[in-house]
Coordinates of N, CA and C in Angstrom, one line a residue:
X1409 N 173.3 188.7 172.4 CA 174.3 187.7 172.0 C 175.5 187.9 173.0
X1410 N 176.1 186.8 173.5 CA 177.2 186.9 174.4 C 178.5 186.3 173.8
X1411 N 179.6 186.6 174.4 CA 180.9 186.0 174.1 C 181.3 185.1 175.2
X1412 N 181.7 183.9 174.9 CA 182.1 183.0 175.9 C 183.2 182.0 175.4
X1413 N 183.9 181.4 176.4 CA 184.8 180.4 176.1 C 185.0 179.5 177.3
X1414 N 185.4 178.3 177.1 CA 185.7 177.3 178.2 C 187.1 176.7 177.8
X1415 N 187.9 176.6 178.9 CA 189.3 176.1 178.6 C 190.0 175.7 179.9
X1416 N 191.0 174.8 179.8 CA 191.8 174.5 181.0 C 192.6 175.8 181.3
X1417 N 192.8 176.0 182.6 CA 193.4 177.3 183.0 C 194.2 177.1 184.3
X1418 N 195.2 177.9 184.5 CA 195.9 178.0 185.7 C 195.5 179.3 186.4
X1419 N 195.1 179.2 187.7 CA 194.7 180.4 188.5 C 196.0 181.1 188.8
X1420 N 196.1 182.4 188.5 CA 197.2 183.2 188.7 C 197.1 184.2 189.9
X1421 N 195.9 184.8 190.0 CA 195.8 185.8 191.0 C 194.3 186.0 191.4
X1422 N 194.1 186.3 192.6 CA 192.7 186.5 193.2 C 192.6 187.7 194.0
X1423 N 191.6 188.6 193.7 CA 191.4 189.8 194.5 C 189.9 189.9 194.9
X1424 N 189.7 190.0 196.2 CA 188.3 190.2 196.7 C 187.6 191.3 196.0
X1425 N 186.3 191.1 195.7 CA 185.5 192.1 195.0 C 184.0 192.1 195.5
X1426 N 183.6 193.3 196.1 CA 182.3 193.3 196.6 C 182.0 192.3 197.8
X1427 N 180.8 192.0 197.9 CA 180.4 191.0 199.0 C 180.5 189.6 198.5
X1428 N 181.6 189.0 198.9 CA 181.8 187.6 198.6 C 182.4 187.2 197.2
X1429 N 182.5 188.2 196.4 CA 183.0 188.0 195.0 C 184.5 188.1 194.9
X1430 N 185.0 187.8 193.8 CA 186.5 187.9 193.6 C 186.8 188.1 192.1
X1431 N 187.7 189.0 191.8 CA 188.2 189.1 190.5 C 189.4 188.1 190.3
X1432 N 189.2 187.1 189.5 CA 190.2 186.1 189.3 C 190.9 186.2 188.0
X1433 N 192.2 186.1 188.0 CA 193.0 186.1 186.8 C 193.5 184.7 186.5
X1434 N 193.3 184.2 185.3 CA 193.7 182.9 184.9 C 194.6 183.0 183.7
X1435 N 195.3 181.9 183.4 CA 196.1 181.8 182.2 C 195.6 180.6 181.4
X1436 N 195.3 180.8 180.1 CA 194.9 179.7 179.3 C 195.8 179.7 178.0
X1437 N 195.7 178.6 177.3 CA 196.5 178.4 176.1 C 196.1 179.4 175.0
X1438 N 194.8 179.5 174.8 CA 194.4 180.3 173.6 C 194.0 181.7 174.0
X1439 N 193.6 181.9 175.2 CA 193.1 183.3 175.5 C 194.0 184.0 176.4
X1440 N 195.2 183.5 176.7 CA 196.2 184.2 177.5 C 195.8 184.5 178.9
X1441 N 196.4 185.6 179.4 CA 196.0 186.0 180.8 C 194.7 186.7 180.7
X1442 N 193.7 186.2 181.4 CA 192.4 186.6 181.3 C 191.7 186.8 182.7
X1443 N 191.1 187.9 183.0 CA 190.4 188.1 184.3 C 188.9 188.0 184.1
X1444 N 188.3 187.6 185.2 CA 186.8 187.6 185.2 C 186.3 187.7 186.7
X1445 N 185.1 188.0 186.8 CA 184.5 188.1 188.1 C 183.8 186.8 188.5
X1446 N 184.3 186.2 189.6 CA 183.8 184.9 190.1 C 182.8 185.3 191.2
X1447 N 181.5 185.1 190.9 CA 180.5 185.3 191.9 C 180.7 184.3 193.0
X1448 N 180.8 184.8 194.3 CA 181.0 183.9 195.4 C 182.4 183.4 195.5
X1449 N 183.3 184.0 194.7 CA 184.7 183.5 194.6 C 185.5 183.6 195.9
X1450 N 185.1 184.5 196.8 CA 185.8 184.7 198.1 C 185.0 183.9 199.2
X1451 N 184.0 183.2 198.9 CA 183.2 182.5 199.9 C 184.0 181.2 200.3
X1452 N 183.6 180.7 201.4 CA 184.2 179.5 202.0 C 184.0 178.3 201.0
X1453 N 182.9 178.3 200.3 CA 182.7 177.2 199.4 C 183.6 177.2 198.2
X1454 N 184.1 178.4 197.7 CA 184.9 178.5 196.6 C 186.4 178.8 196.9
X1455 N 186.7 179.1 198.1 CA 188.0 179.5 198.5 C 189.1 178.6 198.1
X1456 N 188.8 177.3 198.1 CA 189.8 176.3 197.7 C 190.0 176.2 196.2
X1457 N 189.0 176.6 195.5 CA 189.1 176.5 194.0 C 190.0 177.6 193.4
X1458 N 189.8 178.8 193.9 CA 190.5 180.0 193.3 C 191.8 180.3 194.0
X1459 N 192.7 179.3 194.1 CA 194.0 179.5 194.7 C 195.1 179.5 193.6
X1460 N 196.0 180.5 193.7 CA 197.0 180.6 192.6 C 197.8 179.2 192.5
X1461 N 197.9 178.8 191.3 CA 198.6 177.5 191.0 C 197.7 176.4 190.7
X1462 N 196.4 176.5 191.1 CA 195.4 175.4 190.8 C 195.2 175.3 189.3
X1463 N 195.0 174.1 188.8 CA 194.5 173.9 187.5 C 193.0 173.7 187.5
X1464 N 192.3 174.5 186.7 CA 190.9 174.4 186.7 C 190.4 174.3 185.3
X1465 N 189.1 173.9 185.1 CA 188.4 174.0 183.9 C 187.6 175.3 184.0
X1466 N 188.0 176.4 183.3 CA 187.4 177.7 183.5 C 186.4 177.9 182.4
X1467 N 185.3 178.7 182.7 CA 184.3 179.1 181.8 C 184.1 180.6 182.0
X1468 N 184.3 181.4 180.9 CA 184.2 182.9 180.9 C 183.1 183.3 180.0
X1469 N 182.3 184.2 180.4 CA 181.2 184.7 179.6 C 180.9 186.2 179.8
X1470 N 180.7 186.9 178.8 CA 180.4 188.4 178.9 C 179.5 188.8 177.7
X1471 N 178.8 189.9 177.9 CA 177.9 190.4 176.8 C 178.8 190.9 175.7
X1472 N 179.9 191.6 176.0 CA 180.8 192.1 175.0 C 182.2 191.6 175.3
X1473 N 183.0 191.5 174.3 CA 184.3 190.9 174.5 C 185.3 191.7 175.3
X1474 N 185.1 193.0 175.4 CA 186.0 193.9 176.1 C 185.6 194.1 177.6
X1475 N 184.5 193.4 178.0 CA 184.1 193.5 179.4 C 184.9 192.6 180.3
X1476 N 184.8 192.8 181.6 CA 185.4 191.9 182.6 C 184.9 190.5 182.5
X1477 N 183.6 190.4 182.3 CA 183.0 189.0 182.2 C 182.9 188.3 183.5
X1478 N 182.1 187.2 183.4 CA 181.9 186.4 184.6 C 182.7 185.1 184.4
X1479 N 183.3 184.6 185.5 CA 184.2 183.5 185.5 C 183.7 182.4 186.4
X1480 N 183.6 181.2 186.0 CA 183.3 180.1 186.9 C 184.3 179.0 186.6
X1481 N 184.4 178.0 187.4 CA 185.4 176.9 187.2 C 185.1 175.7 188.0
X1482 N 185.8 174.6 187.5 CA 185.8 173.3 188.3 C 187.2 172.9 188.5
X1483 N 187.5 172.3 189.6 CA 188.8 171.9 190.0 C 189.3 170.7 189.1
X1484 N 190.5 170.8 188.6 CA 191.2 169.8 187.9 C 192.3 169.2 188.7
X1485 N 193.2 170.1 189.3 CA 194.3 169.6 190.1 C 194.6 170.7 191.2
X1486 N 194.4 170.3 192.4 CA 194.5 171.3 193.6 C 196.0 171.5 193.9
X1487 N 196.8 172.1 193.0 CA 198.2 172.2 193.2 C 198.6 173.0 194.4
X1488 N 197.8 174.1 194.7 CA 198.1 175.0 195.8 C 198.0 174.2 197.2
X1489 N 197.0 173.4 197.3 CA 196.8 172.7 198.6 C 197.9 171.6 198.7
X1490 N 198.3 171.0 197.6 CA 199.3 170.0 197.6 C 200.7 170.5 198.0
X1491 N 200.9 171.8 197.7 CA 202.2 172.5 197.9 C 202.3 173.1 199.3
X1492 N 201.2 173.1 200.0 CA 201.2 173.9 201.3 C 202.2 173.3 202.3
X1493 N 202.5 172.0 202.3 CA 203.4 171.4 203.3 C 204.9 171.5 202.9
X1494 N 205.2 172.0 201.7 CA 206.6 172.1 201.2 C 206.9 173.5 200.9
X1495 N 207.7 174.2 201.7 CA 207.9 175.7 201.5 C 208.6 176.0 200.1
X1496 N 209.5 175.1 199.6 CA 210.1 175.4 198.3 C 209.1 175.2 197.2
X1497 N 208.3 174.2 197.3 CA 207.2 174.0 196.3 C 206.3 175.1 196.2
X1498 N 205.9 175.6 197.4 CA 204.9 176.7 197.5 C 205.6 178.0 196.9
X1499 N 206.9 178.2 197.2 CA 207.6 179.3 196.7 C 207.7 179.3 195.2
X1500 N 208.0 178.1 194.6 CA 208.0 178.0 193.1 C 206.7 178.3 192.5
X1501 N 205.6 177.8 193.1 CA 204.3 178.0 192.6 C 203.9 179.5 192.7
X1502 N 204.1 180.1 193.8 CA 203.8 181.5 194.0 C 204.5 182.4 193.1
X1503 N 205.8 182.1 192.9 CA 206.6 183.0 192.0 C 206.2 182.9 190.6
X1504 N 206.0 181.6 190.1 CA 205.6 181.4 188.7 C 204.3 182.1 188.4
X1505 N 203.3 182.0 189.3 CA 202.0 182.6 189.1 C 202.1 184.1 189.1
X1506 N 202.9 184.7 190.0 CA 203.1 186.1 190.1 C 203.7 186.7 188.9
X1507 N 204.7 186.0 188.4 CA 205.4 186.5 187.2 C 204.4 186.4 186.0
X1508 N 203.7 185.4 185.8 CA 202.8 185.3 184.7 C 201.7 186.3 184.8
X1509 N 201.2 186.6 186.0 CA 200.2 187.6 186.3 C 200.6 189.0 186.0
X1510 N 201.9 189.3 186.3 CA 202.4 190.6 186.2 C 203.1 190.9 184.9
X1511 N 203.7 189.9 184.2 CA 204.6 190.2 183.1 C 203.8 190.0 181.7
X1512 N 202.9 189.0 181.7 CA 202.3 188.7 180.4 C 201.2 189.7 180.0
X1513 N 201.2 190.1 178.8 CA 200.1 191.1 178.4 C 198.7 190.4 178.5
X1514 N 197.7 191.2 178.8 CA 196.4 190.7 179.0 C 195.8 190.2 177.7
X1515 N 195.2 189.1 177.7 CA 194.4 188.5 176.6 C 195.3 188.3 175.3
X1516 N 196.6 188.0 175.6 CA 197.5 187.7 174.5 C 198.0 186.3 174.6
X1517 N 197.7 185.4 173.7 CA 198.1 184.0 173.8 C 199.6 183.8 173.8
X1518 N 200.0 183.0 174.8 CA 201.4 182.6 174.9 C 201.4 181.1 175.2
X1519 N 201.1 180.2 174.2 CA 200.9 178.8 174.5 C 202.1 178.1 175.1
X1520 N 203.3 178.5 174.7 CA 204.5 177.8 175.2 C 204.6 178.2 176.7
X1521 N 204.3 179.4 177.1 CA 204.4 179.8 178.5 C 203.4 179.0 179.3
X1522 N 202.2 178.9 178.8 CA 201.1 178.2 179.4 C 201.5 176.7 179.6
X1523 N 201.9 176.0 178.6 CA 202.3 174.6 178.7 C 203.5 174.4 179.6
X1524 N 204.4 175.3 179.6 CA 205.5 175.2 180.5 C 205.1 175.3 181.9
X1525 N 204.2 176.2 182.2 CA 203.7 176.4 183.6 C 202.9 175.2 184.0
X1526 N 202.1 174.6 183.2 CA 201.3 173.4 183.5 C 202.3 172.3 183.8
X1527 N 203.3 172.1 183.0 CA 204.3 171.1 183.2 C 205.0 171.2 184.6
X1528 N 205.4 172.5 184.9 CA 206.0 172.7 186.2 C 205.1 172.3 187.3
X1529 N 203.8 172.7 187.2 CA 202.8 172.4 188.3 C 202.7 170.9 188.4
X1530 N 202.6 170.2 187.3 CA 202.4 168.8 187.3 C 203.6 168.0 187.9
X1531 N 204.8 168.6 187.8 CA 205.9 167.8 188.3 C 206.3 168.2 189.7
X1532 N 205.7 169.2 190.3 CA 206.0 169.7 191.6 C 205.8 168.6 192.7
X1533 N 204.8 167.7 192.4 CA 204.5 166.6 193.3 C 205.7 165.7 193.5
X1534 N 206.6 165.6 192.6 CA 207.8 164.8 192.7 C 208.9 165.4 193.5
X1535 N 208.6 166.6 194.0 CA 209.6 167.3 194.8 C 210.1 168.5 194.0
X1536 N 210.1 169.7 194.6 CA 210.5 170.9 193.9 C 212.0 170.9 193.4
X1537 N 212.9 170.2 194.1 CA 214.3 170.1 193.7 C 214.4 169.6 192.2
X1538 N 213.4 168.7 191.8 CA 213.5 168.2 190.5 C 213.0 169.2 189.4
X1539 N 212.4 170.3 189.8 CA 211.8 171.2 188.8 C 212.5 172.6 188.9
X1540 N 213.5 172.8 189.8 CA 214.1 174.1 189.9 C 214.7 174.5 188.6
X1541 N 215.4 173.6 187.9 CA 216.1 173.9 186.6 C 215.0 174.2 185.6
X1542 N 213.9 173.4 185.6 CA 212.8 173.7 184.7 C 212.2 175.1 185.0
X1543 N 212.1 175.4 186.2 CA 211.6 176.7 186.6 C 212.4 177.9 186.0
X1544 N 213.7 177.8 186.1 CA 214.6 178.8 185.5 C 214.4 178.8 184.0
X1545 N 214.4 177.6 183.4 CA 214.1 177.6 182.0 C 212.8 178.3 181.6
X1546 N 211.8 178.1 182.4 CA 210.5 178.7 182.2 C 210.6 180.2 182.2
X1547 N 211.4 180.8 183.2 CA 211.6 182.2 183.3 C 212.3 182.7 182.0
X1548 N 213.3 181.9 181.5 CA 214.0 182.3 180.3 C 213.0 182.3 179.1
X1549 N 212.1 181.3 179.1 CA 211.0 181.3 178.1 C 210.1 182.5 178.1
X1550 N 209.7 182.9 179.3 CA 208.9 184.1 179.5 C 209.6 185.3 178.9
X1551 N 210.9 185.4 179.2 CA 211.7 186.5 178.7 C 211.7 186.5 177.1
X1552 N 211.9 185.3 176.6 CA 211.9 185.2 175.1 C 210.6 185.5 174.5
X1553 N 209.5 185.1 175.1 CA 208.2 185.4 174.6 C 207.8 186.9 174.6
X1554 N 208.5 187.6 175.6 CA 208.2 189.0 175.7 C 209.2 189.8 174.8
X1555 N 210.1 189.1 174.1 CA 211.0 189.8 173.2 C 212.4 190.1 173.9
X1556 N 212.7 189.5 175.0 CA 213.9 189.7 175.7 C 214.7 188.5 175.8
X1557 N 214.7 187.6 174.9 CA 215.3 186.3 174.9 C 216.9 186.4 175.1
X1558 N 217.4 185.4 175.8 CA 218.8 185.3 176.0 C 219.4 184.6 174.7
X1559 N 220.6 184.9 174.3 CA 221.2 184.2 173.2 C 222.4 183.4 173.7
X1560 N 222.1 182.1 173.9 CA 223.1 181.2 174.5 C 223.7 180.3 173.4
X1561 N 223.5 180.6 172.2 CA 224.0 179.7 171.1 C 225.5 179.7 170.8
X1562 N 226.1 180.8 171.1 CA 227.6 180.9 170.8 C 228.2 182.1 171.6
X1563 N 229.5 182.1 171.7 CA 230.2 183.1 172.5 C 230.1 184.4 171.7
X1564 N 229.7 185.5 172.4 CA 229.5 186.8 171.7 C 230.9 187.3 171.2
X1565 N 232.0 186.9 171.8 CA 233.3 187.4 171.5 C 234.0 186.6 170.4
X1566 N 234.0 185.2 170.6 CA 234.8 184.3 169.7 C 234.0 183.6 168.7
X1567 N 232.6 183.5 169.0 CA 231.8 182.7 168.1 C 231.8 181.2 168.4
X1568 N 232.5 180.8 169.4 CA 232.6 179.4 169.8 C 231.3 179.0 170.4
X1569 N 230.9 177.7 170.0 CA 229.6 177.2 170.5 C 229.8 176.3 171.8
X1570 N 231.0 176.1 172.2 CA 231.3 175.3 173.3 C 232.1 176.1 174.4
X1571 N 232.1 175.6 175.6 CA 232.8 176.2 176.7 C 232.2 177.5 177.2
X1572 N 230.9 177.6 177.0 CA 230.1 178.8 177.4 C 229.9 178.8 178.9
X1573 N 230.3 179.8 179.6 CA 230.3 179.8 181.1 C 229.6 181.1 181.7
X1574 N 229.5 182.1 180.9 CA 228.9 183.4 181.4 C 228.0 184.0 180.4
X1575 N 227.3 185.0 180.9 CA 226.4 185.8 180.0 C 226.6 187.3 180.3
X1576 N 226.6 188.1 179.2 CA 226.8 189.5 179.4 C 225.5 190.1 179.9
X1577 N 225.6 190.9 181.0 CA 224.4 191.5 181.6 C 223.8 192.6 180.8
X1578 N 224.6 193.1 179.8 CA 224.2 194.1 178.9 C 223.4 193.6 177.7
X1579 N 224.0 192.6 177.1 CA 223.4 192.1 175.8 C 222.6 190.8 175.9
X1580 N 222.8 190.0 177.0 CA 222.1 188.8 177.2 C 222.7 187.7 176.3
X1581 N 223.9 187.9 175.8 CA 224.6 186.9 175.0 C 225.6 186.1 175.8
X1582 N 225.8 184.9 175.4 CA 226.7 184.0 176.1 C 228.2 184.4 175.9
X1583 N 229.1 184.0 176.8 CA 230.5 184.3 176.7 C 231.3 183.0 177.1
X1584 N 232.3 182.7 176.4 CA 233.1 181.5 176.7 C 234.0 181.8 177.9
X1585 N 234.5 180.7 178.5 CA 235.3 180.9 179.7 C 236.6 181.7 179.4
X1586 N 237.2 181.4 178.2 CA 238.4 182.1 177.8 C 238.2 183.6 177.6
X1587 N 237.1 183.9 176.9 CA 236.8 185.3 176.7 C 236.3 186.0 177.9
X1588 N 235.7 185.3 178.8 CA 235.2 185.9 180.1 C 236.2 186.2 181.1
X1589 N 237.3 185.5 181.0 CA 238.3 185.6 182.1 C 238.7 187.0 182.6
X1590 N 238.9 187.9 181.7 CA 239.3 189.3 182.1 C 238.1 190.0 182.7
X1591 N 236.9 189.6 182.5 CA 235.7 190.4 182.9 C 234.8 189.6 183.8
X1592 N 235.3 188.4 184.3 CA 234.4 187.5 185.0 C 233.6 188.2 186.1
X1593 N 234.2 189.1 186.8 CA 233.5 189.8 187.9 C 232.3 190.6 187.5
X1594 N 232.3 191.0 186.2 CA 231.2 191.8 185.7 C 230.2 191.0 184.9
X1595 N 230.4 189.7 184.7 CA 229.5 188.9 183.9 C 228.6 188.0 184.9
X1596 N 227.5 187.5 184.3 CA 226.6 186.6 185.0 C 227.0 185.2 184.7
X1597 N 227.0 184.4 185.8 CA 227.3 182.9 185.6 C 226.2 182.3 184.8
X1598 N 226.6 181.3 183.9 CA 225.7 180.6 183.1 C 225.7 179.1 183.5
X1599 N 224.6 178.7 184.2 CA 224.6 177.3 184.6 C 224.4 176.3 183.4
X1600 N 225.1 175.2 183.5 CA 225.0 174.2 182.4 C 223.7 173.8 182.0
X1601 N 222.7 173.7 183.0 CA 221.4 173.1 182.7 C 220.7 174.0 181.7
X1602 N 221.0 175.3 181.6 CA 220.4 176.2 180.6 C 220.9 175.9 179.2
X1603 N 222.0 175.2 179.1 CA 222.5 174.9 177.8 C 222.1 173.5 177.4
X1604 N 221.5 172.8 178.3 CA 221.0 171.4 177.9 C 222.0 170.4 178.0
X1605 N 223.2 170.7 178.6 CA 224.3 169.7 178.6 C 224.5 169.2 180.0
X1606 N 223.6 169.5 180.9 CA 223.7 168.9 182.3 C 222.3 168.5 182.7
X1607 N 222.3 167.8 183.8 CA 221.0 167.3 184.4 C 220.3 168.5 185.1
X1608 N 219.6 168.1 186.2 CA 218.8 169.2 186.8 C 219.6 170.1 187.7
X1609 N 220.9 169.9 187.8 CA 221.7 170.9 188.5 C 221.6 170.7 190.0
X1610 N 222.2 171.6 190.8 CA 222.2 171.6 192.2 C 221.9 173.1 192.7
X1611 N 221.8 173.3 194.0 CA 221.4 174.6 194.5 C 222.3 175.7 194.0
X1612 N 223.6 175.5 193.8 CA 224.5 176.5 193.4 C 224.1 176.9 191.9
X1613 N 223.9 175.9 191.1 CA 223.5 176.1 189.7 C 222.1 176.8 189.6
X1614 N 221.2 176.4 190.5 CA 219.8 177.0 190.5 C 220.0 178.5 190.9
X1615 N 220.8 178.8 191.9 CA 221.0 180.2 192.3 C 221.6 181.0 191.2
X1616 N 222.6 180.5 190.5 CA 223.2 181.2 189.3 C 222.1 181.4 188.3
X1617 N 221.2 180.4 188.0 CA 220.2 180.6 187.0 C 219.2 181.6 187.5
X1618 N 218.8 181.7 188.7 CA 217.9 182.7 189.2 C 218.5 184.1 189.2
X1619 N 219.7 184.2 189.4 CA 220.4 185.5 189.3 C 220.4 186.0 187.9
X1620 N 220.7 185.0 187.0 CA 220.7 185.3 185.5 C 219.4 185.8 185.0
X1621 N 218.3 185.0 185.1 CA 217.0 185.4 184.6 C 216.5 186.6 185.4
X1622 N 216.8 186.6 186.7 CA 216.3 187.7 187.6 C 216.8 189.1 187.1
X1623 N 218.1 189.1 186.6 CA 218.6 190.4 186.1 C 217.8 190.9 184.9
X1624 N 217.5 190.0 184.0 CA 216.8 190.5 182.8 C 215.3 190.7 183.1
X1625 N 214.7 189.9 184.0 CA 213.3 190.2 184.4 C 213.2 191.6 185.0
X1626 N 214.2 191.9 185.9 CA 214.1 193.2 186.6 C 214.4 194.3 185.6
X1627 N 215.4 194.1 184.7 CA 215.8 195.2 183.8 C 214.8 195.4 182.7
X1628 N 214.3 194.3 182.1 CA 213.6 194.3 180.8 C 212.1 194.1 181.0
X1629 N 211.8 192.8 181.5 CA 210.3 192.5 181.5 C 209.5 193.4 182.4
X1630 N 210.1 193.8 183.6 CA 209.4 194.6 184.5 C 209.9 196.1 184.5
X1631 N 211.3 196.2 184.4 CA 211.8 197.6 184.4 C 211.4 198.4 183.2
X1632 N 211.2 197.8 182.1 CA 210.8 198.6 180.9 C 209.4 199.2 181.1
X1633 N 208.6 198.6 182.0 CA 207.3 199.1 182.3 C 207.3 199.8 183.7
X1634 N 208.5 200.1 184.2 CA 208.6 200.7 185.5 C 207.8 200.0 186.6
X1635 N 207.9 198.7 186.6 CA 207.2 197.9 187.6 C 208.3 197.1 188.3
X1636 N 208.0 196.7 189.6 CA 208.9 196.0 190.4 C 208.7 194.5 190.1
X1637 N 209.7 193.7 190.2 CA 209.6 192.2 190.2 C 208.8 191.8 191.4
X1638 N 207.8 190.9 191.2 CA 206.9 190.5 192.3 C 207.7 190.0 193.5
X1639 N 207.2 190.3 194.7 CA 207.8 189.9 196.0 C 207.9 188.4 196.0
X1640 N 206.9 187.6 195.5 CA 207.0 186.2 195.5 C 208.2 185.7 194.8
X1641 N 208.7 186.4 193.8 CA 209.9 186.0 193.0 C 211.1 186.2 193.9
X1642 N 211.1 187.3 194.6 CA 212.2 187.6 195.5 C 212.3 186.6 196.6
X1643 N 211.2 186.2 197.1 CA 211.2 185.2 198.2 C 211.7 183.8 197.7
X1644 N 211.4 183.4 196.5 CA 212.0 182.2 195.9 C 213.5 182.3 195.7
X1645 N 213.9 183.5 195.2 CA 215.3 183.7 195.0 C 216.1 183.6 196.3
X1646 N 215.5 184.2 197.4 CA 216.2 184.2 198.7 C 216.3 182.8 199.2
X1647 N 215.2 182.0 199.0 CA 215.2 180.6 199.5 C 216.2 179.8 198.7
X1648 N 216.4 180.0 197.4 CA 217.3 179.2 196.6 C 218.8 179.6 197.0
X1649 N 218.9 180.9 197.2 CA 220.3 181.4 197.6 C 220.7 180.8 199.0
X1650 N 219.7 180.7 199.9 CA 220.1 180.0 201.2 C 220.5 178.6 201.0
X1651 N 219.8 177.9 200.1 CA 220.1 176.5 199.8 C 221.5 176.4 199.2
X1652 N 221.9 177.4 198.3 CA 223.2 177.4 197.7 C 224.3 177.7 198.7
X1653 N 224.0 178.6 199.7 CA 225.0 178.9 200.7 C 225.3 177.8 201.7
X1654 N 224.3 176.9 201.8 CA 224.4 175.8 202.7 C 225.2 174.6 202.1
X1655 N 225.4 174.6 200.8 CA 226.1 173.5 200.1 C 227.6 173.5 200.5

C-alpha cells in the first residue's frame, strides 16, 4: 500500500541527485513544503519544468508517509521563464521561493502563504513594480504564520490607531509619529501600504517595507534557528534599495 497525493504546487528549490535526478521541493496548499525525488529531474527534457517559481500540477507517491517519495509534475504556468527578461521580476520570484523553502516547516500546511505566493506569481506578468507592495505584505504574512507577526493595529505608546509611522524593532508594534519623534533614529519606518491606506507605494516605500520585514526575518524567522536569510532575499533588497536611491 502506498501514500500519494496530487495538487497544484509552486516549485521552490531544486538540487541535483544521482545521475540525472533531482530532489525538488514544492509548496502546496494542503501538504505544505514537501520534497520528492524527480526521476530525470535534472535532464534536458525536465529542466524547464523544475525551475523555482513555476506553477505545476504535482504528484507525490511513497511507500511510507515519512519517506522522501517520488515526485512528478506537469507545467501549469512557466513563471520562471517569463521572468527571465526582467531582473526585478526574477529577483522577486527567487526571493519568495527561497524564503518559503528555508523558513516554512516541512510538511506543515500554510494555505494563506501558498495562496499569497500564487497570487504574486500570477501578477508578476503585469510588471514587478505592481507587486512589490504585495511582496512585502507576503513577507509580513510569513512572519505572522511563523508566530512573529507585526502588530500594526495601534500605537504601542498612545494606543492611537491613526498616524502610525514607525515600528519598534524590539517588539514589532507600531508607533505614531508623535510618540516616535524622540526615538525616530532607533525605529523602523512603516510604509503606508502595510496599513492598507495607500496604493502600491513607490521605491522609497518598498525599501522601507523590505527593511522592516527584513529585520524580523533575520532576527526571528531565521535567527531563532541560527540560519542566515537567503542570498536571494539580500539581492532583492539591494535592488530595491538602488531603486529608492535613484528616486
